Short mmCIF file of C-alpha atoms and ligand atoms in Angstrom, two decimals:
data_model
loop_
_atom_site.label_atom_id
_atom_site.label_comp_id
_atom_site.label_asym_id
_atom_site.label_seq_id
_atom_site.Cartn_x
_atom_site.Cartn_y
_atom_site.Cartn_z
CA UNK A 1 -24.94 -8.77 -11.04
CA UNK A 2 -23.90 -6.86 -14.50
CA UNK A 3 -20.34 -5.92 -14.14
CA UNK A 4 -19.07 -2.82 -11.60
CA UNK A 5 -17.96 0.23 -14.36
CA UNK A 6 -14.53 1.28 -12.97
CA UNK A 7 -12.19 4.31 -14.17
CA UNK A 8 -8.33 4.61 -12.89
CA UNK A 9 -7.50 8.62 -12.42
CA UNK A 10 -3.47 8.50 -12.36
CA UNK A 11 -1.83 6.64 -14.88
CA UNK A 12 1.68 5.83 -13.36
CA UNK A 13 0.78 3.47 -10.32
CA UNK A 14 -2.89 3.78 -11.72
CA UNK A 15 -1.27 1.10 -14.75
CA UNK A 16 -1.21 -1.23 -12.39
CA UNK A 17 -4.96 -0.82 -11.36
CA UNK A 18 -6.31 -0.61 -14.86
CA UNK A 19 -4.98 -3.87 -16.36
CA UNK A 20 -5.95 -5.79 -12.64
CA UNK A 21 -9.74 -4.46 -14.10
CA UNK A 22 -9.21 -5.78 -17.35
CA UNK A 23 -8.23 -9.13 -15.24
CA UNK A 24 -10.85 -9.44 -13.21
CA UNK A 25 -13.94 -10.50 -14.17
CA UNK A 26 -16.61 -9.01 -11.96
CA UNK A 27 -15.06 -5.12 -13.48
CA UNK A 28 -15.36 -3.56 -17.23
CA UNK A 29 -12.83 -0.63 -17.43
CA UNK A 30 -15.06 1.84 -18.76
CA UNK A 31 -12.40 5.11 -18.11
CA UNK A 32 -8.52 5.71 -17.79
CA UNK A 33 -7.80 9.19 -16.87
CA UNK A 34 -4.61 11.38 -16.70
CA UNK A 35 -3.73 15.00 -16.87
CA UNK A 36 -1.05 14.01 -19.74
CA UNK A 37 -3.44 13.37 -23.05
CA UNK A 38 -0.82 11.46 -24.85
CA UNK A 39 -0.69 9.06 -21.79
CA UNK A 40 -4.16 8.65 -20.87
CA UNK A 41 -5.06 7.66 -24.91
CA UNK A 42 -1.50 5.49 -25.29
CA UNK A 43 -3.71 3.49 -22.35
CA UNK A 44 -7.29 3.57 -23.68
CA UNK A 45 -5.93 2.28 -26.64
CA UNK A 46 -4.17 -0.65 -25.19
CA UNK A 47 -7.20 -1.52 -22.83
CA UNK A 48 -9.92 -0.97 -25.13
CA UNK A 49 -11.45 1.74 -22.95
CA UNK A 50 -12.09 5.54 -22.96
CA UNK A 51 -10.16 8.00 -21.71
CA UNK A 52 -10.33 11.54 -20.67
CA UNK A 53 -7.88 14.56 -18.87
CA UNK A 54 -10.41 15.72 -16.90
CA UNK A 55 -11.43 12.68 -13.76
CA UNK A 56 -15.01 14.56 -12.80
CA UNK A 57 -16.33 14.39 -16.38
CA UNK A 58 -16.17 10.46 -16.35
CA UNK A 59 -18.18 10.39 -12.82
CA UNK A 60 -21.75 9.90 -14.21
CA UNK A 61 -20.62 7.21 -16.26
CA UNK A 62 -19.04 4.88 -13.38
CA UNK A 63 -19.51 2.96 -10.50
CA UNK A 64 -16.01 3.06 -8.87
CA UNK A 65 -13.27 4.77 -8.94
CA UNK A 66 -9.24 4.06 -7.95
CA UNK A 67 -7.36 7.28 -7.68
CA UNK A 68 -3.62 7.24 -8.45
CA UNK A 69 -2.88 10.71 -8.13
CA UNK A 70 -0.29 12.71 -6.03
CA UNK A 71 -1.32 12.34 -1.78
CA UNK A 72 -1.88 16.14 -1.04
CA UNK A 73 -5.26 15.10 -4.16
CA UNK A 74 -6.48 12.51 -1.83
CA UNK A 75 -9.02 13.94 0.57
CA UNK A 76 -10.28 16.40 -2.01
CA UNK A 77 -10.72 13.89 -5.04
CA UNK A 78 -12.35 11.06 -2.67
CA UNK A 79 -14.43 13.07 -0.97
CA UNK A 80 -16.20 14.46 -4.62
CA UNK A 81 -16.28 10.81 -5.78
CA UNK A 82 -18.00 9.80 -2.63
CA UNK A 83 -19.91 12.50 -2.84
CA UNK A 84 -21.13 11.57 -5.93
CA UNK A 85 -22.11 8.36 -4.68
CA UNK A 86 -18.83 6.22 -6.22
CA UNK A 87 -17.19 3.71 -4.22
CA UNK A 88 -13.29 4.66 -4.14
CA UNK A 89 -10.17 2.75 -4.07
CA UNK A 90 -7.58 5.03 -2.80
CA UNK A 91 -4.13 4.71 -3.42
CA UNK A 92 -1.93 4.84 0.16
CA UNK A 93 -1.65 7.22 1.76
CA UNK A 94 -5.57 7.36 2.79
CA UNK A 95 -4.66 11.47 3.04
CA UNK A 96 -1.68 13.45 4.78
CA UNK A 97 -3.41 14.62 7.81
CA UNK A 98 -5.89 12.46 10.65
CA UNK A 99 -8.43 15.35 10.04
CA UNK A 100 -9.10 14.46 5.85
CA UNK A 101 -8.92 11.03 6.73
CA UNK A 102 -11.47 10.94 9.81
CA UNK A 103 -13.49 13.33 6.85
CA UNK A 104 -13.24 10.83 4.48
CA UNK A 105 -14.15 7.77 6.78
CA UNK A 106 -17.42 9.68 7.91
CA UNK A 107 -17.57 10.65 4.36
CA UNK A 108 -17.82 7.06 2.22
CA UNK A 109 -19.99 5.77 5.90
CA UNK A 110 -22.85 8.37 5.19
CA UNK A 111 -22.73 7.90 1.46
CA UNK A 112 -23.10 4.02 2.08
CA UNK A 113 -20.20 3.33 -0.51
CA UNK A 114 -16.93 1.24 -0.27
CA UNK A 115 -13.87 3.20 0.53
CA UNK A 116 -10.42 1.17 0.49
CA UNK A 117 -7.10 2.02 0.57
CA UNK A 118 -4.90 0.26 -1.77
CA UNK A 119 -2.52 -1.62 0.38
CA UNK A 120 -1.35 -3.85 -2.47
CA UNK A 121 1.08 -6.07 -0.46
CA UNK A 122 -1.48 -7.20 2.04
CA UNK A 123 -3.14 -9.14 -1.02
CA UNK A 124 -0.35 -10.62 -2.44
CA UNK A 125 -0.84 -14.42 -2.49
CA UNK A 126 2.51 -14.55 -0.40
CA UNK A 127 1.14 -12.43 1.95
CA UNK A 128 -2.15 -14.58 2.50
CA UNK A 129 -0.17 -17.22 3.08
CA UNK A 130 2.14 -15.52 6.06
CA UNK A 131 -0.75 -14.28 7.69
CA UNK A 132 -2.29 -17.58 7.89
CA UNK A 133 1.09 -19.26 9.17
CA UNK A 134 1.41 -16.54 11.60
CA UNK A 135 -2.36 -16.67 12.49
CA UNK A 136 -2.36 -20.49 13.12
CA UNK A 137 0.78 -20.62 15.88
CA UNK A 138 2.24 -23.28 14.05
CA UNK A 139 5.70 -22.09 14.39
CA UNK A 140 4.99 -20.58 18.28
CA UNK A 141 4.81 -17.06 19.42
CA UNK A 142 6.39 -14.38 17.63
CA UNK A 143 9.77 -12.70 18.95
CA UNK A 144 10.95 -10.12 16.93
CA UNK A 145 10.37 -9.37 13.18
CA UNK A 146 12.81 -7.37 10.78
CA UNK A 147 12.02 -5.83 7.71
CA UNK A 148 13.83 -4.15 5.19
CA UNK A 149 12.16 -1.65 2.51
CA UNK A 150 15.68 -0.05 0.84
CA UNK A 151 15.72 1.11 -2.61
CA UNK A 152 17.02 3.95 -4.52
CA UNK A 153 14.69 7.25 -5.68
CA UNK A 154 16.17 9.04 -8.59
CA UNK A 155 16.21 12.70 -7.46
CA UNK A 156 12.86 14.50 -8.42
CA UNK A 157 13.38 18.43 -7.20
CA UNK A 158 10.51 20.52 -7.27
CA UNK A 159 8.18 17.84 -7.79
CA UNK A 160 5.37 16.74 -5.12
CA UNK A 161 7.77 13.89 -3.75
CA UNK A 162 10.26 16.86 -2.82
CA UNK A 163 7.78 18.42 -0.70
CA UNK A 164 6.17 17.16 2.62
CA UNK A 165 3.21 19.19 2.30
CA UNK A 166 2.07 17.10 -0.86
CA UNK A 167 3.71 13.76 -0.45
CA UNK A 168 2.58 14.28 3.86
CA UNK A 169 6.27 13.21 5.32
CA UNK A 170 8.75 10.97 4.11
CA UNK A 171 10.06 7.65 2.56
CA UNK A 172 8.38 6.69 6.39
CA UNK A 173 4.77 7.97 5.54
CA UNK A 174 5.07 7.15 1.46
CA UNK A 175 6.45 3.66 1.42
CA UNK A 176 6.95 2.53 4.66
CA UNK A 177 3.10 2.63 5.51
CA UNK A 178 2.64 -0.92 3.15
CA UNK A 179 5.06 -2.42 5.61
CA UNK A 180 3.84 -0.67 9.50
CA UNK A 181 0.87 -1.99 7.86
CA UNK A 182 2.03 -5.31 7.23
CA UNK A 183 3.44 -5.27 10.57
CA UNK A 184 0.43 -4.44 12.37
CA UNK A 185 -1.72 -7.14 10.58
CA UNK A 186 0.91 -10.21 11.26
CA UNK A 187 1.82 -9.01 14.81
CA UNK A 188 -1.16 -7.12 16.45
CA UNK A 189 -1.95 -4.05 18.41
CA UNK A 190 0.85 -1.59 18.65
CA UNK A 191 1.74 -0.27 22.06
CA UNK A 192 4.79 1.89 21.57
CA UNK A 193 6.84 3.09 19.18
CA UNK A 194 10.13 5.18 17.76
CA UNK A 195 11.64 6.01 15.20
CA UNK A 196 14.85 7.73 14.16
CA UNK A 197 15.40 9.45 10.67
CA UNK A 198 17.72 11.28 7.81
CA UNK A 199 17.84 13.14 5.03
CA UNK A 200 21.50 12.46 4.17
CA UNK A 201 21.48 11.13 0.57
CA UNK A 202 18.26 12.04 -0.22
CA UNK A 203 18.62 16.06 0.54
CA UNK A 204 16.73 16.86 -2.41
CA UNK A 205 13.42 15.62 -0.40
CA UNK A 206 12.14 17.88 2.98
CA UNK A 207 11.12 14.56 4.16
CA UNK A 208 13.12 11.65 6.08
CA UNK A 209 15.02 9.44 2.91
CA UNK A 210 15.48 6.78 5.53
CA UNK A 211 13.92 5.94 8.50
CA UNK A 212 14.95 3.14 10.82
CA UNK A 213 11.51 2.75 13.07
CA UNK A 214 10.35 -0.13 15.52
CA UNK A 215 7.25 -1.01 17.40
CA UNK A 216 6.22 -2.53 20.12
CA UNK A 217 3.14 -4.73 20.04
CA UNK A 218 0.60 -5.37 22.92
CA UNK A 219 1.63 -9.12 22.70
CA UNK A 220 5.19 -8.35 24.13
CA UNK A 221 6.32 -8.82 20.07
CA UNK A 222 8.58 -6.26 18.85
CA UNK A 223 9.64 -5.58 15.13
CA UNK A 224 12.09 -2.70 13.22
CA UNK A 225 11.62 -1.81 9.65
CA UNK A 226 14.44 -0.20 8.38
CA UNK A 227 12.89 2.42 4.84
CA UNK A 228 14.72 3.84 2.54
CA UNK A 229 15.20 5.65 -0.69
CA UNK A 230 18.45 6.85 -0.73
CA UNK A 231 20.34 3.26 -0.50
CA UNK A 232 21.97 2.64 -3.98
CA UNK A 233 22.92 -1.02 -3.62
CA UNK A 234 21.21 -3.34 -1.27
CA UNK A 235 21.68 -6.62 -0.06
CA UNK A 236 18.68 -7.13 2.54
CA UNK A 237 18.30 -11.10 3.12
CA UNK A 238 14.62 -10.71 2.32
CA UNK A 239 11.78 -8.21 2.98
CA UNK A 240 11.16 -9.71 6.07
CA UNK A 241 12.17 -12.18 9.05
CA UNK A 242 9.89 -13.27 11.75
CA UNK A 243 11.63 -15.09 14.58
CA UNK A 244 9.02 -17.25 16.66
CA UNK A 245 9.42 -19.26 19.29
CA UNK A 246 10.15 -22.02 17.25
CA UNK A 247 10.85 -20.84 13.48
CA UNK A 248 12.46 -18.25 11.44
CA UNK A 249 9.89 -17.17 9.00
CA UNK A 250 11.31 -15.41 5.75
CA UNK A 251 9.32 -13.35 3.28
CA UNK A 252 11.10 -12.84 0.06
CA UNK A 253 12.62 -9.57 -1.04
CA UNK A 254 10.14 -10.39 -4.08
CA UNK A 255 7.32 -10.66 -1.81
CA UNK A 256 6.52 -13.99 -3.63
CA UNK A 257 8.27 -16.01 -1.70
CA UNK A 258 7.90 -17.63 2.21
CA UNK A 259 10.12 -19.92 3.97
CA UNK A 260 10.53 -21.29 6.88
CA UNK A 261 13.15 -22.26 8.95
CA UNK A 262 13.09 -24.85 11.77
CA UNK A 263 14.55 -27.96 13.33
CA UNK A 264 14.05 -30.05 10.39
CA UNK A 265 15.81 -27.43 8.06
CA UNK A 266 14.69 -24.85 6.06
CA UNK A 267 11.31 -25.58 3.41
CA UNK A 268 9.84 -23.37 1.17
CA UNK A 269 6.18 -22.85 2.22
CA UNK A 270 4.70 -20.36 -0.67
CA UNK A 271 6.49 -19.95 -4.23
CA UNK A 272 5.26 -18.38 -6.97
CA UNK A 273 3.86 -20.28 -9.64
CA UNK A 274 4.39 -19.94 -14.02
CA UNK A 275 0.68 -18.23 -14.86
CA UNK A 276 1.35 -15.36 -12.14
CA UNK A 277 4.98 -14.52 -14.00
CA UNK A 278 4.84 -11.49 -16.01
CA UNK A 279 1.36 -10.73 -16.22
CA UNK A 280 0.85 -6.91 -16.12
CA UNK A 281 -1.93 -6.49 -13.10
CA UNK A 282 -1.17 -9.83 -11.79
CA UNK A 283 0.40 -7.76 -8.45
CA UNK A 284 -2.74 -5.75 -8.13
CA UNK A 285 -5.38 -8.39 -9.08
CA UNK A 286 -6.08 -9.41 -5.39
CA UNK A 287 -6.63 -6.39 -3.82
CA UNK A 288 -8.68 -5.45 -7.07
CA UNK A 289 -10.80 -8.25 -6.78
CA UNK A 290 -11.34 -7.33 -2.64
CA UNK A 291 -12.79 -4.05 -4.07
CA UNK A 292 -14.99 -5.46 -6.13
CA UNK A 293 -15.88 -7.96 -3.62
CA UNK A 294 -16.77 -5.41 -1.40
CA UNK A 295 -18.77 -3.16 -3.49
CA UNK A 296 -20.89 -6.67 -4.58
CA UNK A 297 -21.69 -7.32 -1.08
CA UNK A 298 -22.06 -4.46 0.68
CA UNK A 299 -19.21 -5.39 3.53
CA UNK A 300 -16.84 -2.93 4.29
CA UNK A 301 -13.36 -3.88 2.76
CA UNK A 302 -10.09 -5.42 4.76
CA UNK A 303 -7.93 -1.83 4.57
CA UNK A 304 -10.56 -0.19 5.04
CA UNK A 305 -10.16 3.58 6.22
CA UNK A 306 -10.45 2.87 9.97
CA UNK A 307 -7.56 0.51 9.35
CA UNK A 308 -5.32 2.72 7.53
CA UNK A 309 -6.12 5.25 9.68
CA UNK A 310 -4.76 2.60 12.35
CA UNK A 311 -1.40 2.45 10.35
CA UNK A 312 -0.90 6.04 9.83
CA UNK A 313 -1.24 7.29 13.28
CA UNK A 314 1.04 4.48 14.11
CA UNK A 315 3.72 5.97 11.52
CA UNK A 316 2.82 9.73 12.80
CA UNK A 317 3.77 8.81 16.45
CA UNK A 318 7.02 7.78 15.10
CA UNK A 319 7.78 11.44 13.73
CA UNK A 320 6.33 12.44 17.01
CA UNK A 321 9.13 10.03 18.68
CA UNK A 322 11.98 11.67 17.60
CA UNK A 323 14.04 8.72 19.07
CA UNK A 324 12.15 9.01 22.56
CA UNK A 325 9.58 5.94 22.66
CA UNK A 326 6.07 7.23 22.22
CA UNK A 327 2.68 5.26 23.73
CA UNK A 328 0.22 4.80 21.58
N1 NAD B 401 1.10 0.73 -3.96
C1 NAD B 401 2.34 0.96 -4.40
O1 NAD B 401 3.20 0.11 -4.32
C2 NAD B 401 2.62 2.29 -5.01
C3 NAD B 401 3.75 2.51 -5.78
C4 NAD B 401 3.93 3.76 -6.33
C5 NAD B 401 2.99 4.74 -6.07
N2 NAD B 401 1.90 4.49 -5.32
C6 NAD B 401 0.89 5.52 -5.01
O2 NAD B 401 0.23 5.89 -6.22
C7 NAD B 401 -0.11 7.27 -6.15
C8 NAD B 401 0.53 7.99 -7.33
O3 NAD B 401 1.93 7.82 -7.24
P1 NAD B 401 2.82 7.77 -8.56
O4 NAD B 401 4.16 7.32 -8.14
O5 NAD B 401 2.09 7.03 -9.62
O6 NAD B 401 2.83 9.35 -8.90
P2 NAD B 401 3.32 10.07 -10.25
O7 NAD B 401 3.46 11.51 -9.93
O8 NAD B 401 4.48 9.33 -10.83
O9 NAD B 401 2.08 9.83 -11.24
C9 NAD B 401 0.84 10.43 -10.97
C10 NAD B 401 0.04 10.45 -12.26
O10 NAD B 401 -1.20 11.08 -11.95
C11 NAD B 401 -1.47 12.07 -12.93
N3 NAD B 401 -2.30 13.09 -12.29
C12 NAD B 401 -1.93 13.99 -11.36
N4 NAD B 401 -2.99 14.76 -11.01
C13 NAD B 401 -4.04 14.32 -11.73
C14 NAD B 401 -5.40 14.70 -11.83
N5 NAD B 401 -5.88 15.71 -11.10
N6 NAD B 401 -6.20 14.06 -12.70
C15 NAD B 401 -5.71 13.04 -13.46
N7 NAD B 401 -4.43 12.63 -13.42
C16 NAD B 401 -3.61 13.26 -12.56
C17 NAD B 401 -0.11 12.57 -13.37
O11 NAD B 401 -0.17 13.16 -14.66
C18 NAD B 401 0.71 11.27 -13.36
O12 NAD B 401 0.61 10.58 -14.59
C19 NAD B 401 0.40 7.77 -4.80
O13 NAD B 401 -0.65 7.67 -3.88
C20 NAD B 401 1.49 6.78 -4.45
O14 NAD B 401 1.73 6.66 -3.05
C21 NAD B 401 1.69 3.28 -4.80
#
C-alpha cells in the first residue's frame, strides 16, 4: 500500500501529531496547517513538508487528517473533512454537545472513512501493559481505583479555554475525559456516577478548575479521579492506584511507569526504556500508528466515536450530578 498522505490542522498539540507522522512509517506528512503563518512554516521547515493557513485548501491533496484546533471547531471541521471523503483523527473532545457527536458518528459511518478520537494515553506502551494486567485477573478483582490529574493552567482570559461554550465545560470535560476514559477501559461499564466541582483558583475560567468525580462500575468496582488546573504544587503518589483483591497496582505520574504491589513486595512490571526518551512524537506514535492501522484495513479504530461518545456522556452525567449520584 503507498503511504496514507496526512496533514495536522493545529500546531500546538497538533506538534505532537506531526512528528508521530514523520515516525511512522506507513504516513508521509504531506501538510502542517495553522492560522499563525510564522508557525505553520517554522514547522514545514523542520518536517520537510508544506504548509498552509488555510486547512480546506490542503483537502484534495490528502488522505487523512488530525485536527488540533480549539473544541467548539470540532463538529464543523470533521464533518467537512469527512465530507470530503478524509478519514479524521480528532483531537478529544470528539465535540461539546451529544448532538455534533451522534452527527459526526453517522457522519464518518456513511462516508465509509475512519474517525478516531485522539485519546493519546490509552496507547501509551504503559497503558497496554495495565490493561493487559488488569484484563488477565492476575492480581484478583478490582476494588477501588484512584487517580489524580492535578496541574497548574496559567491564566488565559478571554481566550477559548475561558469560555465553556468553546472549550464545552471544564478541566472535567477538557482533561479529565483521557482519564474517565482510562477508567472506563480498565474497569468496565459505568453504572453511576457524581461529581462535585469549583472554580476557586481558577476564576478566570466559567468552567469547573477542579473536579473531584467518582464512578461506579457494573462490576461492583468503584474509582475517584480527582482533575485539576488550579493546583500549583502537587505531590500525587502516581497517576493512578488500582487496589485488587490481591495487589496494589500503580501507574506512574509519568504514565511510563507500572508497578505492582503484593505479598512478595513491590516489582516494577513496565519501565520505560532509552530509545523512547526524548524523542519528539514518541508519546503520540501509538495512537498514530492505530490510525493508520485503521485506515489500512478498513476496521473501525479502538476510540472510536461510539466510544468517546461512551466517555463523554459518562463525564456529562457528572455535571448533571451536582453531588447527587446519577444512573447511567
Ligand atoms: N491529548 C492531549 O494530551 C492534549 C493536550 C493539549 C491539548 N489537546 C487538545 O488539542 C486541541 C488543541 O488544543 P491546544 O492546547 O493545542 O490549543 P491552542 O489554542 O493552544 O492551539 C490551537 C492551535 O490551533 C490553531 N488554530 C485554531 N483555529 C485554527 C484553524 N481554523 N485552522 C488552523 N489552525 C487553527 C491556533 O492558531 C493554535 O496554534 C484541543 O482539542 C485540546 O483538547 C490535547
Amino acid at each position: 500500500m503507498s503511504k496514507i498522505r496526512t496533514a495536522v490542522v493545529g500546531l500546538n498539540m497538533g506538534l505532537e501529531h506531526a512528528y508521530a507522522y514523520k515516525l511512522a512509517e506507513r504516513a508521509e506528512l504531506s501538510w502542517v496547517v495553522d492560522l499563525d503563518e510564522s508557525k505553520a512554516a517554522k514547522v514545514a521547515a523542520e518536517l520537510g513538508c508544506k504548509y498552509a493557513t488555510d486547512w480546506t485548501q490542503v483537502l484534495d491533496d490528502v488522505d487523512a487528517v488530525s485536527i488540533c484546533t480549539p473544541h467548539h471547531l470540532h463538529a464543523p471541521q470533521a464533518l467537512q473533512a469527512i465530507a470530503a471523503g478524509k478519514h479524521v483523527l480528532l483531537e478529544k473532545p470528539l465535540a461539546n454537545t451529544e448532538e455534533d457527536c451522534l452527527k459526526l458518528i453517522s457522519a464518518a459511518d456513511s462516508a465509509g472513512v475512519s474517525l478516531m478520537i485522539a485519546y493519546i494515553v490509552r496507547y501509551l506502551p504503559a497503558l497496554r501493559k495495565l490493561k493487559e494486567i488488569m484484563d488477565s485477573g492476575r492480581y484478583g478483582k478490582p476494588i477501588h481505583a484512584e487517580c489524580w490529574v492535578q496541574g497548574f493552567l496559567e491564566p488565559m482570559p478571554n481566550t477559548w479555554f475561558a469560555r465553556k461554550s468553546t472549550l464545552g465545560g471544564g478541566v472535567l470535560f477538557s482533561h479529565g475525559c483521557h482519564y474517565i476514559d482510562i477508567l472506563i477501559w480498565l474497569l468496565g461499564e459505568p453504572e453511576q456516577v457524581v461529581s462535585l466541582d469549583t472554580r476557586n483558583g481558577t476564576d478566570w475560567m466559567e468552567g469547573e478548575g477542579t473536579a473531584h468525580s467518582t464512578i461506579k462500575f457494573v462490576n461492583g468496582a468503584i474509582a475517584h479521579l480527582i482533575s485539576s488546573w488550579g493546583t500549583r504544587f502537587q505531590e500525587a503518589p502516581a497517576n493512578m492506584h488500582i487496589h485488587t483483591t490481591d495487589a496494589l497496582i500503580i501507574l506512574g505520574r509519568d504514565l511510563w511507569t507500572v508497578e505492582v504491589v503484593t505479598a512478595d513486595g513491590r516489582q516494577t512490571l513496565f519501565e520505560r526504556s532509552e530509545q523512547d526518551e526524548a524523542v519528539p512524537g514518541r508519546n503520540a506514535l501509538g495512537e498514530i500508528e492505530h490510525f493508520l492501522e485503521s485506515i489500512a484495513t478498513g476496521q473501525k479504530p479502538e476510540t472510536s466515536g461510539e466510544d468517546a461518545l461512551r466517555s463523554h456522556r459518562t463525564i456529562w452525567a457528572m455535571y448533571e450530578s451536582k453531588g447527587v449520584p446519577v444512573k447511567l
